[in-house]
XYZ file of C-alpha atoms in Angstrom:
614
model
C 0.000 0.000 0.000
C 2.931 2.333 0.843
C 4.860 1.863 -2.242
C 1.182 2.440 -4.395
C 1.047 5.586 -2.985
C 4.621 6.857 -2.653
C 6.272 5.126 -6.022
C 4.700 8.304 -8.204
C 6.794 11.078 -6.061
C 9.563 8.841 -5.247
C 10.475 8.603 -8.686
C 9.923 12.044 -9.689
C 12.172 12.804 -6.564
C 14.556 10.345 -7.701
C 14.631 11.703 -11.448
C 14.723 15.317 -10.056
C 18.498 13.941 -8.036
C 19.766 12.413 -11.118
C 19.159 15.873 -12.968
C 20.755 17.912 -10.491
C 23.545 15.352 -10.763
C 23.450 15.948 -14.490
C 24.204 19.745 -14.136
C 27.044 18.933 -11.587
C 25.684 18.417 -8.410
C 26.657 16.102 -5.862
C 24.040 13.929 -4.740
C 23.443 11.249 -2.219
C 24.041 8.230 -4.384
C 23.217 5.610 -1.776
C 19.911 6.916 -1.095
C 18.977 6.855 -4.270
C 20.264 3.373 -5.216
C 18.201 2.262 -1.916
C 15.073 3.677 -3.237
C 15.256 2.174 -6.593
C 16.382 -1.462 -4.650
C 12.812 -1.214 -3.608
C 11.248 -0.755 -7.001
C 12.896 -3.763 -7.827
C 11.928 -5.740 -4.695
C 8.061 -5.104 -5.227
C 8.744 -6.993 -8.623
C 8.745 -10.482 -6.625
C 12.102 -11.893 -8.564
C 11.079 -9.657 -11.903
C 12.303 -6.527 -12.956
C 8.330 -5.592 -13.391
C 8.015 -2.906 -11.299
C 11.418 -1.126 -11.928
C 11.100 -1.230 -15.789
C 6.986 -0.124 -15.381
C 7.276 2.328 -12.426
C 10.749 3.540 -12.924
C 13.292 2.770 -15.868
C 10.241 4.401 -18.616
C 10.439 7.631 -17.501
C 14.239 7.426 -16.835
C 14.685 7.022 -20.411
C 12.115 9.456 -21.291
C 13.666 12.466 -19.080
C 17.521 11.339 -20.222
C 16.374 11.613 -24.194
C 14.463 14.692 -23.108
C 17.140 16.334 -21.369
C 20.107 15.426 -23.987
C 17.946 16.655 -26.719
C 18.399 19.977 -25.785
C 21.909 20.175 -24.576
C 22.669 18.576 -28.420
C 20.516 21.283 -29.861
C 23.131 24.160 -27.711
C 26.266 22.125 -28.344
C 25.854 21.907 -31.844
C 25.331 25.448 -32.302
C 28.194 26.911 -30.175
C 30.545 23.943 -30.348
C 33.485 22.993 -32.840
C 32.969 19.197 -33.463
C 36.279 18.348 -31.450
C 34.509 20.161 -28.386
C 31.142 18.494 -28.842
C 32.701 15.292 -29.288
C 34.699 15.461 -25.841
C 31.161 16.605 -24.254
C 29.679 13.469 -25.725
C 32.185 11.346 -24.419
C 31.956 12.774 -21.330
C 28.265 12.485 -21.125
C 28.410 8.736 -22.039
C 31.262 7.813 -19.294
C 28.445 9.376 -16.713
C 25.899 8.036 -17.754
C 27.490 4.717 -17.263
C 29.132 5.437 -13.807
C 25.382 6.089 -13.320
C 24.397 2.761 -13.851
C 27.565 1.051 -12.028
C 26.668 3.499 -8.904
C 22.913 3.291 -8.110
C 20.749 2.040 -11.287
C 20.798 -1.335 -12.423
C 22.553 -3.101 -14.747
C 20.047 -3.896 -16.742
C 19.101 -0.476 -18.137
C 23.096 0.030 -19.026
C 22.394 -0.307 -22.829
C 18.762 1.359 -22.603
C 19.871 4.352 -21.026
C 23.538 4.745 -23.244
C 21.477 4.178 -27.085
C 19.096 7.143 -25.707
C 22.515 9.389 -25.276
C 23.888 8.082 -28.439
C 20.732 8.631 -30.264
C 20.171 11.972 -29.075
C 23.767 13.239 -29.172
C 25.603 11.435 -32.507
C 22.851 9.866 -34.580
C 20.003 12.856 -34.671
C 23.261 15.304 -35.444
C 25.821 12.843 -37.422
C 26.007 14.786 -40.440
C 25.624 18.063 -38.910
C 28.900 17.462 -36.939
C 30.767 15.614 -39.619
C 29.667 18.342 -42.033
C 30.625 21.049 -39.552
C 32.318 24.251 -41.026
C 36.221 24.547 -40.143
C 36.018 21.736 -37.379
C 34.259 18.450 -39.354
C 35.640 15.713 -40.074
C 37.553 16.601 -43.500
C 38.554 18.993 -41.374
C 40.122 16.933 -39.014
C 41.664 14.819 -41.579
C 43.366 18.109 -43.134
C 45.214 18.878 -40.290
C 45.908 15.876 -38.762
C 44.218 15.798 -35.903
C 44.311 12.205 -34.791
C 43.103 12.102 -31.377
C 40.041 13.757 -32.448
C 39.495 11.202 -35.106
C 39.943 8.196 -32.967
C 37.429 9.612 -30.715
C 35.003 10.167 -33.669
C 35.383 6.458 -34.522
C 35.109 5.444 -30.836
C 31.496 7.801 -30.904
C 29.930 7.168 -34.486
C 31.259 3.153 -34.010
C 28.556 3.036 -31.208
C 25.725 3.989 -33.738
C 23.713 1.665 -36.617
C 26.153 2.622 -39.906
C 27.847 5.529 -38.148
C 30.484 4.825 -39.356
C 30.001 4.978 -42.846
C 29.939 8.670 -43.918
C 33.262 8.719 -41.979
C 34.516 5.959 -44.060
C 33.176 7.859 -47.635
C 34.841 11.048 -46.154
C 38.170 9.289 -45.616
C 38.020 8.061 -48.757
C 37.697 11.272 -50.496
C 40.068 13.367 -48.666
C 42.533 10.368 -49.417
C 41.596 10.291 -53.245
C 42.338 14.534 -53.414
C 45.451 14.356 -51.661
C 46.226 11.575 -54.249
C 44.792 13.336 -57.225
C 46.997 16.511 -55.823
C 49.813 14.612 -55.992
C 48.715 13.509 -59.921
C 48.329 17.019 -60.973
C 51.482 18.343 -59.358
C 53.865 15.888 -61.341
C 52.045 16.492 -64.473
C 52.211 20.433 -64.212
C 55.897 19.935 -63.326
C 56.895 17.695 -66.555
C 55.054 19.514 -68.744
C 56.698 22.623 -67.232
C 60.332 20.767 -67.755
C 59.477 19.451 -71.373
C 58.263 23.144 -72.014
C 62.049 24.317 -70.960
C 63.580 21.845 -72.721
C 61.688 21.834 -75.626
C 64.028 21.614 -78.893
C 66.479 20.348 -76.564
C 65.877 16.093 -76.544
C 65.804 14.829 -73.044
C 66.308 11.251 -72.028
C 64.531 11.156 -68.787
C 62.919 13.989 -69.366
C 60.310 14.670 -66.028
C 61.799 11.392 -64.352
C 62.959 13.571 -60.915
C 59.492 14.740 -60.445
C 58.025 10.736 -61.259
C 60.498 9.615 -58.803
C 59.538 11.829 -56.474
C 56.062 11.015 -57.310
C 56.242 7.188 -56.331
C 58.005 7.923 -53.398
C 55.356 10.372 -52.247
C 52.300 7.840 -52.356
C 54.254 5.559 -50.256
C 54.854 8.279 -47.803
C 50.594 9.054 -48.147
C 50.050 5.373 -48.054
C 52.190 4.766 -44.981
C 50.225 7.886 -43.293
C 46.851 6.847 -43.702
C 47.850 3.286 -42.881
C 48.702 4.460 -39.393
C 45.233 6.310 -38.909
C 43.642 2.951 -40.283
C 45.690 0.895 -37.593
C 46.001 3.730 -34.753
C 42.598 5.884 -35.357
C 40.557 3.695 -36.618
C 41.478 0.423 -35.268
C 42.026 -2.055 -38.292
C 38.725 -1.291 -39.202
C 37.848 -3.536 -42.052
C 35.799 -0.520 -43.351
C 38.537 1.846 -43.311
C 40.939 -0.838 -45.292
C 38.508 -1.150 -47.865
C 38.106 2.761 -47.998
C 41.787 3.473 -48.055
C 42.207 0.700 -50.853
C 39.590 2.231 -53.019
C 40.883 5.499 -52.623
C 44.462 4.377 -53.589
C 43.078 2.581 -56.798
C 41.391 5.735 -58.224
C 44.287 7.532 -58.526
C 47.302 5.196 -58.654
C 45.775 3.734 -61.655
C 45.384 7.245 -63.439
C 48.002 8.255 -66.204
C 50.678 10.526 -65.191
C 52.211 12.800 -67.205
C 51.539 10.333 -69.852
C 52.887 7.190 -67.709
C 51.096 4.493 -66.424
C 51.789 3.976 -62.912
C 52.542 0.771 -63.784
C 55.767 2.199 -65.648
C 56.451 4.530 -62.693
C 56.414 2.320 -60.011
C 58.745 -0.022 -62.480
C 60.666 2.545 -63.008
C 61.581 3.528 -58.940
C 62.020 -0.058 -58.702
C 64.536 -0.005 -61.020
C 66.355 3.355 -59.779
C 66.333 1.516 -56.080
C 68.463 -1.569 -57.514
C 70.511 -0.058 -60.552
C 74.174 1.004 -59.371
C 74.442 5.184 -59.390
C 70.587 5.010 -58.784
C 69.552 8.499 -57.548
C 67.753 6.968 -54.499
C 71.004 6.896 -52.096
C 69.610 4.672 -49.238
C 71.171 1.908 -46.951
C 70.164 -1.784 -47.307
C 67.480 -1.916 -44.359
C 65.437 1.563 -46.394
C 66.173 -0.099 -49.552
C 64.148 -3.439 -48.414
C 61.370 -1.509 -46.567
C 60.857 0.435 -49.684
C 60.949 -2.267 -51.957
C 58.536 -3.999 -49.446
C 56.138 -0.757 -49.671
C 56.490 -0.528 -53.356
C 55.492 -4.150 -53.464
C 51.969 -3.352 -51.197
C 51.053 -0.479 -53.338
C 51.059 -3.359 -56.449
C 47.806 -4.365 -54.823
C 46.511 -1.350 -55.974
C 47.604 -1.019 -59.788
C 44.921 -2.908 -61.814
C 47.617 -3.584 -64.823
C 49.688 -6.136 -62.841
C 50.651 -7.518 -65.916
C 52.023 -4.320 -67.891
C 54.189 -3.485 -64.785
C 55.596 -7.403 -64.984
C 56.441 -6.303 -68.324
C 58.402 -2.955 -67.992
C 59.989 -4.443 -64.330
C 61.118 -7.518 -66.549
C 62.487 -5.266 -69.485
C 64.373 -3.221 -66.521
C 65.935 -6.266 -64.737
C 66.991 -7.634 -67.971
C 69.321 -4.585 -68.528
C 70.510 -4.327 -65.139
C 71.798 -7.936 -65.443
C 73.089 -7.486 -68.896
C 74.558 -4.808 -68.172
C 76.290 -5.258 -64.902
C 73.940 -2.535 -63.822
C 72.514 -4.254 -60.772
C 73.943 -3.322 -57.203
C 72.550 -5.966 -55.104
C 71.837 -9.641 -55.842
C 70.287 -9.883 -52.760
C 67.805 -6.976 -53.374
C 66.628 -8.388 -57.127
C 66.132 -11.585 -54.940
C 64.328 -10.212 -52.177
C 62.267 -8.451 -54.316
C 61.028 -11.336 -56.364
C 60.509 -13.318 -53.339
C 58.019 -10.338 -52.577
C 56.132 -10.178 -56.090
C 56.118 -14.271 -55.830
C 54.409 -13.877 -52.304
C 51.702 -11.347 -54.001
C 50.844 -12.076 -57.196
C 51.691 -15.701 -57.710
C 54.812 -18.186 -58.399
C 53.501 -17.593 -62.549
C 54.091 -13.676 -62.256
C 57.660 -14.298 -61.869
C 59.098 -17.195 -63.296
C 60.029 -15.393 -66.103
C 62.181 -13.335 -64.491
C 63.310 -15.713 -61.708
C 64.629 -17.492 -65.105
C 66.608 -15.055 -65.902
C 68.257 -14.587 -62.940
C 69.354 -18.358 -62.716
C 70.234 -18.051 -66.487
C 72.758 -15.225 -66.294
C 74.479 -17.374 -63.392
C 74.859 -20.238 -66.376
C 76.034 -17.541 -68.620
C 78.537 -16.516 -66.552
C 79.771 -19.841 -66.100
C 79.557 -20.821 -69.470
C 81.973 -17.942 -70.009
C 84.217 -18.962 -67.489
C 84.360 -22.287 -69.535
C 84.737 -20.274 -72.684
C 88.233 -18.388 -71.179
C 89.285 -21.515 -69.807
C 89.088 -23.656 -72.990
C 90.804 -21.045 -74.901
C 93.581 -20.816 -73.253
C 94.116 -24.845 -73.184
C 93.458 -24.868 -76.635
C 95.896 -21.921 -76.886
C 93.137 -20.002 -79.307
C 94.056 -16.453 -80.831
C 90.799 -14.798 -80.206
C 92.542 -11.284 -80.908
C 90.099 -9.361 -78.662
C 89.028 -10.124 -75.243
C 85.729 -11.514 -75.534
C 82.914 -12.323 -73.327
C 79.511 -14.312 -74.641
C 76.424 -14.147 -73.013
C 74.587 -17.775 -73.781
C 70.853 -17.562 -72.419
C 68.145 -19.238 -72.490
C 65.140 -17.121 -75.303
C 62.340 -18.298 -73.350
C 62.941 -16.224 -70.407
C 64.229 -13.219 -71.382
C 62.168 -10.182 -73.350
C 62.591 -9.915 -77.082
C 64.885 -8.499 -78.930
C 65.868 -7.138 -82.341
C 68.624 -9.535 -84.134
C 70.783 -7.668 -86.593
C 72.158 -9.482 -89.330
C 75.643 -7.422 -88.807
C 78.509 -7.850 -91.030
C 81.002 -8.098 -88.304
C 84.647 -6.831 -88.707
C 87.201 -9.233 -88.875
C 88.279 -8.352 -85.552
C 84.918 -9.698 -84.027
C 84.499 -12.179 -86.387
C 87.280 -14.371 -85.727
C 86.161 -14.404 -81.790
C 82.839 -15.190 -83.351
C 84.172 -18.305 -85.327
C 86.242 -19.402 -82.438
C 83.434 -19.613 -80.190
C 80.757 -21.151 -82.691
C 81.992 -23.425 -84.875
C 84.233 -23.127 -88.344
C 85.071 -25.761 -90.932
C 88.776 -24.843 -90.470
C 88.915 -26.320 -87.476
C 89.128 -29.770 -85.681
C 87.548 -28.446 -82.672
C 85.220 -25.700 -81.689
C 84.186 -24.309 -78.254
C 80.428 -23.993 -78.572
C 79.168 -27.065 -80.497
C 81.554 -29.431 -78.931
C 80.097 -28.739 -75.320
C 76.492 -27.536 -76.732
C 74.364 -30.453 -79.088
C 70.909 -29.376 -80.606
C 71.243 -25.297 -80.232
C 70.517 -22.538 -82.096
C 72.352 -19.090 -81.523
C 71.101 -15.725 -82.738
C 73.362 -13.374 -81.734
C 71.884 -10.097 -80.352
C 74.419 -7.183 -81.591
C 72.120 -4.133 -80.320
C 72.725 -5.418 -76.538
C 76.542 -5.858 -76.536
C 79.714 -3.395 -75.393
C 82.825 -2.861 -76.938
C 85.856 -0.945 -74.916
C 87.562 0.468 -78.425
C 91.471 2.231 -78.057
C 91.158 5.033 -80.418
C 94.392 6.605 -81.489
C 93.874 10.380 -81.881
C 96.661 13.146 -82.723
C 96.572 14.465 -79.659
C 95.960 11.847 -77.486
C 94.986 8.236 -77.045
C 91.384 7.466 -75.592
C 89.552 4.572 -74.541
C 85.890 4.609 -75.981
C 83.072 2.644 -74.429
C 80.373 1.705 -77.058
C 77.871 -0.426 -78.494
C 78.439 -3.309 -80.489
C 77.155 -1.627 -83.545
C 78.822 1.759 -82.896
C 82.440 -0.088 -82.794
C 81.572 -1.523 -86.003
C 80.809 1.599 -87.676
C 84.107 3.121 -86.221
C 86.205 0.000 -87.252
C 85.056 0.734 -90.888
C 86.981 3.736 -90.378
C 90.195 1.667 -89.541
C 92.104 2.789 -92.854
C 91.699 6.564 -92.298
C 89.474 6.437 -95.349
C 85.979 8.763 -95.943
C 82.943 7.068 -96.576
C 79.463 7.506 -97.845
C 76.475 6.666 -95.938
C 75.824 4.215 -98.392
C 79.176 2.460 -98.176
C 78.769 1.945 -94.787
C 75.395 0.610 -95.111
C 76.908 -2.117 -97.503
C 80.093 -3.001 -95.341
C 77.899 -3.527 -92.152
C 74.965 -4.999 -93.602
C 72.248 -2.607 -91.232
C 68.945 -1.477 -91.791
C 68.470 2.409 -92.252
C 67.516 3.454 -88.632
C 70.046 1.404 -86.909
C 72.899 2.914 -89.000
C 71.184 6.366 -88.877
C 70.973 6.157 -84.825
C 74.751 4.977 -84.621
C 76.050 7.802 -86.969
C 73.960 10.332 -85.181
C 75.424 8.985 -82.070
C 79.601 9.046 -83.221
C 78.699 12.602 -85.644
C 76.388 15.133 -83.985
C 76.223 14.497 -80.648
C 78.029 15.479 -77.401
C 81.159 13.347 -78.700
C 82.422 14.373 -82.417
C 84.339 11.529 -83.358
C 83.017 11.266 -86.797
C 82.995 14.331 -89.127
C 80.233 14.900 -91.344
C 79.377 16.802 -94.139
C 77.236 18.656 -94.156
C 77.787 19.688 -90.775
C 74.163 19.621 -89.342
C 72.033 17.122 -86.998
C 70.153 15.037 -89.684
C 71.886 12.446 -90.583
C 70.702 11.641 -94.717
C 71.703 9.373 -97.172
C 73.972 11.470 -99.054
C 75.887 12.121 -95.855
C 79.930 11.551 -96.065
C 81.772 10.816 -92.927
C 85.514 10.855 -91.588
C 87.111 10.080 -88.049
C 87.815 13.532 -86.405
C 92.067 13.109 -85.636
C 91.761 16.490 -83.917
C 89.151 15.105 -81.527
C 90.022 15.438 -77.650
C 88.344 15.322 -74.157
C 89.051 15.792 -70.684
C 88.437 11.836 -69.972
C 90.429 9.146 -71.004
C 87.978 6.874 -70.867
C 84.401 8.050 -72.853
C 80.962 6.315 -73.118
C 79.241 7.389 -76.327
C 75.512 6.994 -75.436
C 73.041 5.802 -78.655
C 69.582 7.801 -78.900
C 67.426 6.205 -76.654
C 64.629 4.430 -78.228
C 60.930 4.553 -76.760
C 60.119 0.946 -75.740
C 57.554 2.018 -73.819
C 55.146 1.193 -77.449
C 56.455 -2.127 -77.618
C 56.080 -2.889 -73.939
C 52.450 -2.070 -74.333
C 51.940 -4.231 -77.441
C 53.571 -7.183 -76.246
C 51.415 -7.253 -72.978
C 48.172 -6.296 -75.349
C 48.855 -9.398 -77.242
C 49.516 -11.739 -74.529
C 46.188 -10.365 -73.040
C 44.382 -11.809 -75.989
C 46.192 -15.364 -75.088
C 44.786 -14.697 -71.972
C 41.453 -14.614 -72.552
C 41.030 -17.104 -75.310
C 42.463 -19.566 -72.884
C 40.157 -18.240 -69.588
C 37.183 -18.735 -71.834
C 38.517 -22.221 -73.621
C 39.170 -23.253 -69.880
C 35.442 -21.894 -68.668
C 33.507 -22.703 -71.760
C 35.444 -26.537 -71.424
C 34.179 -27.363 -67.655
C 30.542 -25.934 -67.704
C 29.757 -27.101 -72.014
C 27.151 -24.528 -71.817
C 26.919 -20.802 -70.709
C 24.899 -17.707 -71.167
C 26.945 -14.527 -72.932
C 27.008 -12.749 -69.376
C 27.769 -15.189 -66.763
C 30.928 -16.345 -69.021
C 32.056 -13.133 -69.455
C 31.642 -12.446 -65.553
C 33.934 -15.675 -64.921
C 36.409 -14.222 -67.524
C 36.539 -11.356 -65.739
C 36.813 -13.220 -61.546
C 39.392 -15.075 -63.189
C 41.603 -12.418 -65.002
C 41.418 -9.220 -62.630
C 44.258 -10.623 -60.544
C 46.788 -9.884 -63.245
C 44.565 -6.656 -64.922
C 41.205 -5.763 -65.574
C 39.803 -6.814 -68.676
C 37.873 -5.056 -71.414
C 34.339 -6.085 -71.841
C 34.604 -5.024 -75.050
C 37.801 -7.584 -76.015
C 36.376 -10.548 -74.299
C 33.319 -9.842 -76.443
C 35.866 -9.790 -79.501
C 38.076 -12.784 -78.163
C 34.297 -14.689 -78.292
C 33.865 -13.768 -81.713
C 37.027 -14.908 -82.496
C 36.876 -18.255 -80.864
C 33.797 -19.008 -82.473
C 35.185 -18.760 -85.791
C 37.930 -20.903 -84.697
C 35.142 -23.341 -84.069
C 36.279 -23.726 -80.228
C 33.051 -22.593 -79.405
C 29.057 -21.991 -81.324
C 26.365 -20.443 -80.610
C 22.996 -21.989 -79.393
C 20.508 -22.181 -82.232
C 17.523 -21.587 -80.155
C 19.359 -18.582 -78.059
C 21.947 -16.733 -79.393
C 22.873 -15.437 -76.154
C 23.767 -19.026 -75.093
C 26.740 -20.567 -76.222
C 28.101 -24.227 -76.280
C 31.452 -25.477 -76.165
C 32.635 -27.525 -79.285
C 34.796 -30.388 -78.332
């Protein structure tokens, strides 16, 4: 009968304490956790009375009263400031509970603060003016984002917006970083214009690559530290990285840049000066932001045209680092991404000691060579294609030639004596020559292609020659003698004279060797023109994209017999986006072609439906 009467003002009395409390009053907690033990105790073992009589109008006054102190914060506040009230207010609220309500009203009484305080104002707060959360991303501010996560991760999808705005401010610092290197090598080819640059803009790509690992690493560490490994944020930050790493810049793929970094990390007198341990993070980091670049396959390409010269060309600093490196492609895109190249590694070693072999067996066999030589034997499968020259070699580099291949003069010959069943094609445009030139005023050493030091040699009898003549004599095709000429005439080193003295070299061009020509070095490197591979590169990978998709639809067509037109091209796509992302428009083509090949037909009664022909 008592508690009838009394439980109305009691609870209002009770309510009144815990707003006092609210506004920062101390109150007799005890008292009031003894009053509310008997709301509970008139529920005979239920929580009847105390959810009916008490906990209702609890949560009624609590949304009541937050309501309006959201309404005021939200208005005067910066969103830093209202977040640190709202943490406040929820810490409280559930002292609250642990002091004198019970337990069971905990996550009642905390969704009314979080409803009132973060959901009813989410966008208002992430939205707000000079304080939101781009804001907050702009000037690093990441204790104040980790509490927005802590808040907004308390709501239904709160975190969501905070996930799309991460994502954006990620993609404009990233777009930022696009247009900046573009505006800077246009600027640069705009300077040098007239002037032919070989790497023209490549400072500013460098820089490029190595600033979207430095972006990458920083929002990594608000993923892990701010956000807490949220599986959200990942995804965010790797969409946001694959909208602008796979945009062109400054006419480069970044599947060419990142190639390229790679390759100015490993080559010796690389501009990158780091020690070993940066030199393996960053090839490690370089490796992650792959993940991101949605033309695997074209970067396999230029990486694999860039290691090939490095080991060539002694050009490589590290065996270690090209092996740690593969290990690290191997590990993310499959043992088939680099076999090639893995190949070629191994192959060079059996070059090297095939040499070895080579030096050894001449000198038992007491050989005249005339010219230190060193072969190269490797393997074609592995290695990227190049153009054979049917060069007329000088008798100088002939005779080494016979010596090492075979000749009917003699009783034995290196190469087909150790070597049964193979074919050599011997690739002039990659080899070196170290020719002594004898000048009048001094004696030089000249470092120079293969090709080069046979154009030179043709000069051997102090003679002048036609363009024509030493077409004939060397056997070449117009562009490579036209690069080689340009190279030894009217560039940087004049060791040919020409006439007419200008920078095109023509066919009714006459050349002699300069005998007046001198330099500061003893030793010179006479650099050809460099040649744009990056055309080929793309053509190559092109085709063996169409190889790729014949067989992914052979091999998909072959286990299911029949398919509709859009569920195979779906399964083309699953099973081809881990090396790039295919064109809707080839596969169609690819279909088409495979059709008239009679791999595959189409269904007579639905021409969307096609069957596989055995």
């Amino acid at each position: 009968l008592v508690y009838a009467v009394l439980k109305g003002r009691a609870r209002q009395a009770v309510l009144d304490l815990i707003h006092r409390e609210r506004e920062g009053e101390s109150i007799d907690r005890t008292l009031i956790k003894n009053i509310l033990d008997i709301y509970i105790t008139m529920g005979m073992n239920s929580m009847e009375c105390y959810e009916g009589d008490f906990e209702g109008q609890l949560l009624n006054t609590t949304a009541e009263y937050y309501r309006g102190k959201a309404v005021k914060w939200i208005q005067e506040d910066s969103c830093p400031e209202y977040m640190i009230k709202a943490e406040e207010c929820l810490k409280q609220e559930e002292e609250r509970v642990n002091n004198y309500l019970h337990q069971s009203s905990k996550p009642k009484l905390l969704k009314q603060v979080e409803t009132e305080l973060l959901a009813e104002h989410r966008q208002a707060l992430l939205e707000k003016e000079n304080s939101g959360c781009r804001s907050l991303l702009r000037d690093d501010k990441t204790d104040d984002l980790a509490r927005m996560f802590r808040l907004f991760n308390r709501i239904p999808s709160g975190l969501e917006p905070v996930a799309t705005m991460f994502k954006s401010h990620i993609e404009g610092e990233g777009m930022k970083l696009v247009r900046d290197v573009t505006f800077a090598v246009e600027e640069k080819k705009g300077k040098e214009s007239g002037r032919p640059s070989r790497d023209s803009g490549s400072g500013h790509e460098q820089k490029f690559v190595r600033d979207v690992i430095e972006l990458h690493d920083k929002y990594m560490q608000y993923v892990t530290t701010c956000f807490s490994n949220s599986p959200l944020f990942h995804r965010a930050l790797k969409d946001a990285f694959e909208s602008f790493c796979n945009k062109n810049v400054a006419g480069s793929s970044a599947a060419d840049l990142f190639a390229n970094f790679c390759d100015n990390l490993l080559k010796k007198g690389g501009s990158e000066k780091l020690s070993d341990e940066a030199i393996e993070e960053t090839l490690e980091k370089v490796v992650k932001l792959l993940a991101y670049i949605s033309d695997k396959d074209l970067f396999a390409e230029f990486y694999r045209k860039k290691l090939a010269r490095r080991l060539l060309f002694d050009k490589s600093a590290s065996d270690e680092h090209e092996q740690t490196i593969l290990s690290r492609l191997k590990q993310q895109c499959g043992a088939q991404f680099t076999s090639k190249m893995e190949g070629m590694v191994t192959d060079l070693q059996l070059a090297r000691e095939k040499q070895r072999e080579f030096e050894e067996w001449v000198g038992e066999h007491e050989k005249q060579v005339g010219i230190d030589m060193g072969v190269q034997v490797l393997t074609t499968g592995f290695w990227p294609t190049y153009k054979a020259t049917d060069l007329a070699l000088p008798e100088e580099m002939a005779e080494g030639v016979r010596v090492f291949l075979s000749s009917p003069k003699e009783e034995m010959e290196f190469y087909e004596d150790t070597t049964k069943h193979r074919r050599l094609s011997w690739i002039y445009t990659l080899g070196t020559c170290l020719v002594k030139a004898n000048f009048d005023t001094r004696v030089s050493e000249l470092t120079l292609s293969t090709l080069q030091a046979a154009v030179l040699l043709a000069f051997n009898n102090g003679e002048e020659l036609t363009y024509e003549e030493i077409k004939d004599r060397l056997n070449l095709q117009d562009d490579d003698i036209a690069r080689c000429l340009h190279s030894l005439a009217c560039a940087k080193y004049k060791i040919l004279i020409k006439e007419p003295d200008d920078k095109k070299i023509n066919k009714s061009d006459k050349f002699r060797v300069n005998a007046k020509f001198t330099d500061r070095m003893k030793r010179i490197k006479v650099p050809l023109p460099p040649v744009d591979e990056k055309r080929k590169v793309i053509e190559d990978v092109d085709k063996d994209r169409r190889y790729a998709i014949d067989a992914a639809v052979v091999r998909t067509m072959k286990s299911r017999k029949r398919m509709q037109h859009q569920q195979l091209v779906l399964e083309v796509c699953q099973q081809l986006q881990r090396m790039f992302k295919p064109d809707i428009r080839l596969i169609k083509k690819r279909i088409e072609d495979l059709i008239g090949r009679e791999y595959l037909e189409r269904d007579q009664d639905n021409k969307n439906i096609y069957n596989y022909l055995a």
